[in-house]
């Protein structure tokens, strides 16, 4: 049985409106982030994955199961959707417990799993209270608890950090990281790019219903040839380094960052730059403390590929 | 089909997770029943269900028995039969419309359908659970309302009424009336469940269905069997006059045995619910356009 989430040439149209078009993906275990502006098709992709909408064409498979077999699929999949609506009159506890009872889980086991899920999202104290009285962040967390409650191996999370305060956000991200380390498939859509960047193993960039780029962040960055790579060098003598790199054809820009910030170099040929740097170091002209890519992150890649116009 | 294939199919049927499905159906029903009975939206359905009982209450408060008790029992029995026609064709029809069209449509309007769609449950099982919750709600509401009408009518007549209603043929009438109530909930319920999955606004198709059910008696034979009223009319225990326009409601053009009427309606309802389940299997969630 396949251990991947597979999209094969999947398209979804809502009447004349394009949801996603010709998406082909193969997502392995770990944390995958879907990034793109509003209307780029992230939620559609997640709804397709979980069978909430049916593709107009193409094939989808989650660990060998098609999304139109919910009785098989949702033993292994948990989906924290963006819909901020709950069955009326339920407490947080009843919301999770009722969900588990719908799975067919017996009352005692459902009770244990409900308490465990509430604990994971720090909502034990609020469990007996009506959801109608929850804050936005608490509603977000109770949805997350619902998605986690039956211990799935695939977790699909649509904007799971929305509405969370910084403390809850940090805890939630730590939870995702822990789940990613447990070999789970965690698919996250988020517009908080810095945080997505920190935890993602790979990224899927979307715009206007198309997958613009996908893969490990480093690999995706390497493919963006039209934008010079930015490299930050912390060294003893940035002015000397700057004068040396200026003579190179491949260097587009070199900027000394004040107060010991180092030198920021933009180059179209990083390999040549690294060779040059090695030479300068071996000649004793500069003493390097650290070298790091400065734009190998989701935010930069997003800006390069999708641009400022998109509202993530 | 060879014997081997038949045995294999039987084994396959027996090996289905029936207990799991039963638990899931019950879980769906538990969630829905509370909402059906205790939501604010249920008030007008209670109104529809118990309006006939209120009318009967007013009637027994102002009406007095004549000198001939037997004749009075007869006239009250006819009155109850007439009332039942309106009860079945209006109260129950619109009550079932309110209950069954809301089973899925209500979840879409309140944006909560995904709660059911994100569990490892066959959509057919969900449909059955929702249908049964609607059926139980309707049968309890309308059954208890008609039982109340029956009690009020025969208790207020006095000894002759009690003898007829609770020891005589009236008891058989009550049984048949309640059977018709249950079957009407089954029949109308299945129709409205299916309609709610085809049309966003059930009012127009509901009106068309009302017309279809009303003219049931003058439809060709085969089409009559596709109406709920055809089967119900056969089971109503008290025959009413068949003059003028009233004949539309009372005349049975093609009588069949009671057991066949019950079986026919159960079969028709099952087919309609199976169609509804097929629609639910194909249902996607797009709350924005809904």
PDB file of C-alpha atoms in Angstrom, chain B residues 24-247:
ATOM      1  CA  UNK B  24     -23.131   4.771  14.156  1.00  0.00           C
ATOM      2  CA  UNK B  25     -26.827   5.021  13.268  1.00  0.00           C
ATOM      3  CA  UNK B  26     -27.625   5.362  16.957  1.00  0.00           C
ATOM      4  CA  UNK B  27     -24.924   8.034  17.414  1.00  0.00           C
ATOM      5  CA  UNK B  28     -26.408  10.054  14.534  1.00  0.00           C
ATOM      6  CA  UNK B  29     -29.900   9.630  15.953  1.00  0.00           C
ATOM      7  CA  UNK B  30     -28.817  10.747  19.438  1.00  0.00           C
ATOM      8  CA  UNK B  31     -27.392  13.954  18.021  1.00  0.00           C
ATOM      9  CA  UNK B  32     -30.418  14.666  15.841  1.00  0.00           C
ATOM     10  CA  UNK B  33     -33.253  13.688  18.158  1.00  0.00           C
ATOM     11  CA  UNK B  34     -32.393  16.282  20.775  1.00  0.00           C
ATOM     12  CA  UNK B  35     -32.271  18.945  18.092  1.00  0.00           C
ATOM     13  CA  UNK B  36     -35.536  17.812  16.479  1.00  0.00           C
ATOM     14  CA  UNK B  37     -37.473  17.847  19.732  1.00  0.00           C
ATOM     15  CA  UNK B  38     -35.948  20.753  21.611  1.00  0.00           C
ATOM     16  CA  UNK B  39     -34.836  23.345  19.070  1.00  0.00           C
ATOM     17  CA  UNK B  40     -36.710  26.595  18.607  1.00  0.00           C
ATOM     18  CA  UNK B  41     -37.371  25.557  15.032  1.00  0.00           C
ATOM     19  CA  UNK B  42     -39.421  22.622  16.305  1.00  0.00           C
ATOM     20  CA  UNK B  43     -42.094  24.912  17.723  1.00  0.00           C
ATOM     21  CA  UNK B  44     -44.040  25.321  14.502  1.00  0.00           C
ATOM     22  CA  UNK B  45     -43.889  21.580  13.890  1.00  0.00           C
ATOM     23  CA  UNK B  46     -45.345  21.006  17.351  1.00  0.00           C
ATOM     24  CA  UNK B  47     -47.994  23.550  16.355  1.00  0.00           C
ATOM     25  CA  UNK B  48     -48.833  21.625  13.184  1.00  0.00           C
ATOM     26  CA  UNK B  49     -48.885  18.318  15.022  1.00  0.00           C
ATOM     27  CA  UNK B  50     -51.039  19.396  17.937  1.00  0.00           C
ATOM     28  CA  UNK B  51     -53.387  21.862  16.192  1.00  0.00           C
ATOM     29  CA  UNK B  52     -55.894  19.036  15.460  1.00  0.00           C
ATOM     30  CA  UNK B  53     -55.824  18.031  19.139  1.00  0.00           C
ATOM     31  CA  UNK B  54     -56.571  21.638  20.051  1.00  0.00           C
ATOM     32  CA  UNK B  55     -59.474  21.699  17.596  1.00  0.00           C
ATOM     33  CA  UNK B  56     -60.844  18.488  19.084  1.00  0.00           C
ATOM     34  CA  UNK B  57     -60.446  19.929  22.577  1.00  0.00           C
ATOM     35  CA  UNK B  58     -62.501  22.975  21.590  1.00  0.00           C
ATOM     36  CA  UNK B  59     -65.065  20.677  19.982  1.00  0.00           C
ATOM     37  CA  UNK B  60     -65.528  18.489  23.063  1.00  0.00           C
ATOM     38  CA  UNK B  61     -65.779  21.566  25.253  1.00  0.00           C
ATOM     39  CA  UNK B  62     -68.722  23.043  23.316  1.00  0.00           C
ATOM     40  CA  UNK B  63     -70.369  19.942  21.898  1.00  0.00           C
ATOM     41  CA  UNK B  64     -72.871  17.910  23.912  1.00  0.00           C
ATOM     42  CA  UNK B  65     -74.102  14.381  23.219  1.00  0.00           C
ATOM     43  CA  UNK B  66     -77.676  13.977  21.950  1.00  0.00           C
ATOM     44  CA  UNK B  67     -80.258  11.596  23.376  1.00  0.00           C
ATOM     45  CA  UNK B  68     -79.206   8.721  21.122  1.00  0.00           C
ATOM     46  CA  UNK B  69     -75.736   7.807  22.355  1.00  0.00           C
ATOM     47  CA  UNK B  70     -75.087   5.199  19.637  1.00  0.00           C
ATOM     48  CA  UNK B  71     -75.919   7.676  16.883  1.00  0.00           C
ATOM     49  CA  UNK B  72     -73.645  10.219  18.529  1.00  0.00           C
ATOM     50  CA  UNK B  73     -70.790   7.724  18.680  1.00  0.00           C
ATOM     51  CA  UNK B  74     -71.286   7.111  14.968  1.00  0.00           C
ATOM     52  CA  UNK B  75     -71.273  10.791  14.071  1.00  0.00           C
ATOM     53  CA  UNK B  76     -68.173  11.420  16.201  1.00  0.00           C
ATOM     54  CA  UNK B  77     -66.437   8.469  14.541  1.00  0.00           C
ATOM     55  CA  UNK B  78     -67.132  10.015  11.137  1.00  0.00           C
ATOM     56  CA  UNK B  79     -65.962  13.385  12.401  1.00  0.00           C
ATOM     57  CA  UNK B  80     -62.715  11.815  13.581  1.00  0.00           C
ATOM     58  CA  UNK B  81     -62.274  10.166  10.179  1.00  0.00           C
ATOM     59  CA  UNK B  82     -62.797  13.515   8.414  1.00  0.00           C
ATOM     60  CA  UNK B  83     -60.368  15.189  10.797  1.00  0.00           C
ATOM     61  CA  UNK B  84     -57.852  12.444  10.124  1.00  0.00           C
ATOM     62  CA  UNK B  85     -57.966  13.192   6.387  1.00  0.00           C
ATOM     63  CA  UNK B  86     -56.918  16.785   7.058  1.00  0.00           C
ATOM     64  CA  UNK B  87     -54.468  15.656   9.710  1.00  0.00           C
ATOM     65  CA  UNK B  88     -52.806  13.274   7.276  1.00  0.00           C
ATOM     66  CA  UNK B  89     -52.864  15.543   4.229  1.00  0.00           C
ATOM     67  CA  UNK B  90     -51.997  18.855   5.844  1.00  0.00           C
ATOM     68  CA  UNK B  91     -50.559  18.564   9.358  1.00  0.00           C
ATOM     69  CA  UNK B  92     -48.474  15.496   8.704  1.00  0.00           C
ATOM     70  CA  UNK B  93     -47.543  16.516   5.183  1.00  0.00           C
ATOM     71  CA  UNK B  94     -46.198  19.921   6.169  1.00  0.00           C
ATOM     72  CA  UNK B  95     -44.823  18.649   9.477  1.00  0.00           C
ATOM     73  CA  UNK B  96     -42.821  15.967   7.685  1.00  0.00           C
ATOM     74  CA  UNK B  97     -41.719  18.607   5.212  1.00  0.00           C
ATOM     75  CA  UNK B  98     -40.351  20.689   8.088  1.00  0.00           C
ATOM     76  CA  UNK B  99     -38.610  17.774   9.757  1.00  0.00           C
ATOM     77  CA  UNK B 100     -37.167  15.824   6.844  1.00  0.00           C
ATOM     78  CA  UNK B 101     -36.072  18.642   4.559  1.00  0.00           C
ATOM     79  CA  UNK B 102     -34.038  20.037   7.458  1.00  0.00           C
ATOM     80  CA  UNK B 103     -32.106  16.836   8.154  1.00  0.00           C
ATOM     81  CA  UNK B 104     -29.345  17.592   5.646  1.00  0.00           C
ATOM     82  CA  UNK B 105     -30.322  21.073   4.497  1.00  0.00           C
ATOM     83  CA  UNK B 106     -30.188  22.280   8.097  1.00  0.00           C
ATOM     84  CA  UNK B 107     -26.627  21.013   8.442  1.00  0.00           C
ATOM     85  CA  UNK B 108     -25.669  22.842   5.256  1.00  0.00           C
ATOM     86  CA  UNK B 109     -27.350  26.085   6.358  1.00  0.00           C
ATOM     87  CA  UNK B 110     -25.659  25.900   9.762  1.00  0.00           C
ATOM     88  CA  UNK B 111     -22.372  24.837   8.130  1.00  0.00           C
ATOM     89  CA  UNK B 112     -22.033  21.723  10.244  1.00  0.00           C
ATOM     90  CA  UNK B 113     -22.395  18.942   7.685  1.00  0.00           C
ATOM     91  CA  UNK B 114     -18.633  18.354   7.627  1.00  0.00           C
ATOM     92  CA  UNK B 115     -18.894  17.194  11.261  1.00  0.00           C
ATOM     93  CA  UNK B 116     -20.604  14.060   9.925  1.00  0.00           C
ATOM     94  CA  UNK B 117     -18.586  13.831   6.740  1.00  0.00           C
ATOM     95  CA  UNK B 118     -15.233  13.669   8.533  1.00  0.00           C
ATOM     96  CA  UNK B 119     -15.858  10.394  10.338  1.00  0.00           C
ATOM     97  CA  UNK B 120     -15.202   6.866   9.082  1.00  0.00           C
ATOM     98  CA  UNK B 121     -18.859   6.271   8.361  1.00  0.00           C
ATOM     99  CA  UNK B 122     -20.469   5.254   5.114  1.00  0.00           C
ATOM    100  CA  UNK B 123     -22.679   8.013   3.794  1.00  0.00           C
ATOM    101  CA  UNK B 124     -25.483   5.433   3.462  1.00  0.00           C
ATOM    102  CA  UNK B 125     -25.252   4.812   7.202  1.00  0.00           C
ATOM    103  CA  UNK B 126     -25.442   8.545   7.845  1.00  0.00           C
ATOM    104  CA  UNK B 127     -28.511   8.822   5.614  1.00  0.00           C
ATOM    105  CA  UNK B 128     -30.234   5.975   7.418  1.00  0.00           C
ATOM    106  CA  UNK B 129     -29.390   7.477  10.830  1.00  0.00           C
ATOM    107  CA  UNK B 130     -30.732  10.877   9.828  1.00  0.00           C
ATOM    108  CA  UNK B 131     -33.838   9.392   8.237  1.00  0.00           C
ATOM    109  CA  UNK B 132     -34.595   7.286  11.304  1.00  0.00           C
ATOM    110  CA  UNK B 133     -34.186  10.266  13.611  1.00  0.00           C
ATOM    111  CA  UNK B 134     -36.652  12.227  11.479  1.00  0.00           C
ATOM    112  CA  UNK B 135     -38.986   9.258  11.323  1.00  0.00           C
ATOM    113  CA  UNK B 136     -38.949   8.734  15.081  1.00  0.00           C
ATOM    114  CA  UNK B 137     -39.524  12.437  15.697  1.00  0.00           C
ATOM    115  CA  UNK B 138     -42.438  12.626  13.279  1.00  0.00           C
ATOM    116  CA  UNK B 139     -44.020   9.350  14.388  1.00  0.00           C
ATOM    117  CA  UNK B 140     -43.866  10.336  18.063  1.00  0.00           C
ATOM    118  CA  UNK B 141     -45.192  13.841  17.510  1.00  0.00           C
ATOM    119  CA  UNK B 142     -48.018  12.951  15.139  1.00  0.00           C
ATOM    120  CA  UNK B 143     -48.814   9.620  16.753  1.00  0.00           C
ATOM    121  CA  UNK B 144     -49.216  11.184  20.189  1.00  0.00           C
ATOM    122  CA  UNK B 145     -51.238  14.071  18.761  1.00  0.00           C
ATOM    123  CA  UNK B 146     -53.704  11.729  17.061  1.00  0.00           C
ATOM    124  CA  UNK B 147     -53.866   9.491  20.103  1.00  0.00           C
ATOM    125  CA  UNK B 148     -54.834  12.579  22.087  1.00  0.00           C
ATOM    126  CA  UNK B 149     -57.582  13.416  19.555  1.00  0.00           C
ATOM    127  CA  UNK B 150     -58.917   9.875  19.845  1.00  0.00           C
ATOM    128  CA  UNK B 151     -58.915   9.981  23.655  1.00  0.00           C
ATOM    129  CA  UNK B 152     -60.691  13.327  23.772  1.00  0.00           C
ATOM    130  CA  UNK B 153     -63.377  12.286  21.283  1.00  0.00           C
ATOM    131  CA  UNK B 154     -64.367   9.009  22.895  1.00  0.00           C
ATOM    132  CA  UNK B 155     -63.885  10.014  26.522  1.00  0.00           C
ATOM    133  CA  UNK B 156     -66.224  12.995  26.269  1.00  0.00           C
ATOM    134  CA  UNK B 157     -69.081  10.871  24.867  1.00  0.00           C
ATOM    135  CA  UNK B 158     -69.414   8.970  28.092  1.00  0.00           C
ATOM    136  CA  UNK B 159     -70.014   5.264  28.684  1.00  0.00           C
ATOM    137  CA  UNK B 160     -71.067   4.524  25.080  1.00  0.00           C
ATOM    138  CA  UNK B 161     -67.957   6.289  23.778  1.00  0.00           C
ATOM    139  CA  UNK B 162     -65.660   4.466  26.174  1.00  0.00           C
ATOM    140  CA  UNK B 163     -67.254   1.136  25.264  1.00  0.00           C
ATOM    141  CA  UNK B 164     -66.796   1.823  21.555  1.00  0.00           C
ATOM    142  CA  UNK B 165     -63.393   3.451  21.750  1.00  0.00           C
ATOM    143  CA  UNK B 166     -61.596   1.320  24.299  1.00  0.00           C
ATOM    144  CA  UNK B 167     -63.359  -2.036  24.259  1.00  0.00           C
ATOM    145  CA  UNK B 168     -65.174  -2.144  20.927  1.00  0.00           C
ATOM    146  CA  UNK B 169     -64.269  -1.593  17.295  1.00  0.00           C
ATOM    147  CA  UNK B 170     -62.772   1.803  18.128  1.00  0.00           C
ATOM    148  CA  UNK B 171     -59.636   0.104  19.408  1.00  0.00           C
ATOM    149  CA  UNK B 172     -59.112  -1.506  16.005  1.00  0.00           C
ATOM    150  CA  UNK B 173     -59.650   1.905  14.409  1.00  0.00           C
ATOM    151  CA  UNK B 174     -57.019   3.401  16.687  1.00  0.00           C
ATOM    152  CA  UNK B 175     -54.532   0.707  15.707  1.00  0.00           C
ATOM    153  CA  UNK B 176     -55.124   1.328  12.021  1.00  0.00           C
ATOM    154  CA  UNK B 177     -54.971   5.105  12.384  1.00  0.00           C
ATOM    155  CA  UNK B 178     -51.653   4.831  14.213  1.00  0.00           C
ATOM    156  CA  UNK B 179     -50.366   2.475  11.540  1.00  0.00           C
ATOM    157  CA  UNK B 180     -51.331   5.044   8.892  1.00  0.00           C
ATOM    158  CA  UNK B 181     -49.556   7.769  10.904  1.00  0.00           C
ATOM    159  CA  UNK B 182     -46.377   5.696  11.071  1.00  0.00           C
ATOM    160  CA  UNK B 183     -46.545   4.824   7.384  1.00  0.00           C
ATOM    161  CA  UNK B 184     -47.288   8.424   6.425  1.00  0.00           C
ATOM    162  CA  UNK B 185     -44.154   9.522   8.310  1.00  0.00           C
ATOM    163  CA  UNK B 186     -42.218   6.856   6.438  1.00  0.00           C
ATOM    164  CA  UNK B 187     -43.633   7.771   3.038  1.00  0.00           C
ATOM    165  CA  UNK B 188     -43.700  11.557   3.249  1.00  0.00           C
ATOM    166  CA  UNK B 189     -40.405  11.527   5.155  1.00  0.00           C
ATOM    167  CA  UNK B 190     -38.567   9.630   2.445  1.00  0.00           C
ATOM    168  CA  UNK B 191     -40.001  11.897  -0.268  1.00  0.00           C
ATOM    169  CA  UNK B 192     -38.992  15.088   1.533  1.00  0.00           C
ATOM    170  CA  UNK B 193     -35.562  13.761   2.415  1.00  0.00           C
ATOM    171  CA  UNK B 194     -34.901  13.035  -1.255  1.00  0.00           C
ATOM    172  CA  UNK B 195     -36.354  16.370  -2.398  1.00  0.00           C
ATOM    173  CA  UNK B 196     -34.147  18.271   0.049  1.00  0.00           C
ATOM    174  CA  UNK B 197     -31.108  16.699  -1.580  1.00  0.00           C
ATOM    175  CA  UNK B 198     -32.207  17.736  -5.058  1.00  0.00           C
ATOM    176  CA  UNK B 199     -33.551  21.253  -4.467  1.00  0.00           C
ATOM    177  CA  UNK B 200     -32.111  23.958  -2.235  1.00  0.00           C
ATOM    178  CA  UNK B 201     -35.519  25.440  -1.557  1.00  0.00           C
ATOM    179  CA  UNK B 202     -38.030  22.686  -0.842  1.00  0.00           C
ATOM    180  CA  UNK B 203     -41.140  24.907  -0.940  1.00  0.00           C
ATOM    181  CA  UNK B 204     -41.850  24.655  -4.670  1.00  0.00           C
ATOM    182  CA  UNK B 205     -41.164  20.909  -4.945  1.00  0.00           C
ATOM    183  CA  UNK B 206     -43.198  20.523  -1.735  1.00  0.00           C
ATOM    184  CA  UNK B 207     -46.144  22.257  -3.375  1.00  0.00           C
ATOM    185  CA  UNK B 208     -45.761  20.050  -6.453  1.00  0.00           C
ATOM    186  CA  UNK B 209     -45.698  16.967  -4.226  1.00  0.00           C
ATOM    187  CA  UNK B 210     -48.831  18.155  -2.437  1.00  0.00           C
ATOM    188  CA  UNK B 211     -50.598  18.479  -5.796  1.00  0.00           C
ATOM    189  CA  UNK B 212     -49.310  15.071  -6.898  1.00  0.00           C
ATOM    190  CA  UNK B 213     -50.531  13.435  -3.697  1.00  0.00           C
ATOM    191  CA  UNK B 214     -53.899  15.206  -3.925  1.00  0.00           C
ATOM    192  CA  UNK B 215     -54.674  13.977  -7.432  1.00  0.00           C
ATOM    193  CA  UNK B 216     -53.418  10.491  -6.604  1.00  0.00           C
ATOM    194  CA  UNK B 217     -56.940   9.071  -7.020  1.00  0.00           C
ATOM    195  CA  UNK B 218     -57.294  10.140 -10.651  1.00  0.00           C
ATOM    196  CA  UNK B 219     -53.815   9.166 -11.806  1.00  0.00           C
ATOM    197  CA  UNK B 220     -53.243   6.121 -14.024  1.00  0.00           C
ATOM    198  CA  UNK B 221     -52.869   2.900 -12.064  1.00  0.00           C
ATOM    199  CA  UNK B 222     -49.086   2.685 -12.272  1.00  0.00           C
ATOM    200  CA  UNK B 223     -48.590   6.300 -11.218  1.00  0.00           C
ATOM    201  CA  UNK B 224     -50.946   5.900  -8.256  1.00  0.00           C
ATOM    202  CA  UNK B 225     -48.516   3.375  -6.857  1.00  0.00           C
ATOM    203  CA  UNK B 226     -45.864   6.076  -6.813  1.00  0.00           C
ATOM    204  CA  UNK B 227     -47.878   8.188  -4.402  1.00  0.00           C
ATOM    205  CA  UNK B 228     -47.895   7.808  -0.632  1.00  0.00           C
ATOM    206  CA  UNK B 229     -51.606   8.622  -0.391  1.00  0.00           C
ATOM    207  CA  UNK B 230     -52.601   5.628  -2.488  1.00  0.00           C
ATOM    208  CA  UNK B 231     -51.350   3.216   0.169  1.00  0.00           C
ATOM    209  CA  UNK B 232     -52.568   5.272   3.102  1.00  0.00           C
ATOM    210  CA  UNK B 233     -56.118   5.569   1.762  1.00  0.00           C
ATOM    211  CA  UNK B 234     -56.356   1.791   1.644  1.00  0.00           C
ATOM    212  CA  UNK B 235     -55.591   1.525   5.345  1.00  0.00           C
ATOM    213  CA  UNK B 236     -57.820   4.261   6.780  1.00  0.00           C
ATOM    214  CA  UNK B 237     -60.329   2.302   8.926  1.00  0.00           C
ATOM    215  CA  UNK B 238     -63.470   4.407   8.439  1.00  0.00           C
ATOM    216  CA  UNK B 239     -64.963   4.747   4.975  1.00  0.00           C
ATOM    217  CA  UNK B 240     -66.227   8.205   4.127  1.00  0.00           C
ATOM    218  CA  UNK B 241     -68.779   9.315   1.565  1.00  0.00           C
ATOM    219  CA  UNK B 242     -67.428   9.582  -1.939  1.00  0.00           C
ATOM    220  CA  UNK B 243     -69.509  12.398  -3.415  1.00  0.00           C
ATOM    221  CA  UNK B 244     -68.191  15.423  -5.302  1.00  0.00           C
ATOM    222  CA  UNK B 245     -64.686  16.746  -4.769  1.00  0.00           C
ATOM    223  CA  UNK B 246     -64.393  14.844  -1.495  1.00  0.00           C
ATOM    224  CA  UNK B 247     -64.148  11.666  -3.569  1.00  0.00           C
TER     225      UNK B 247
END
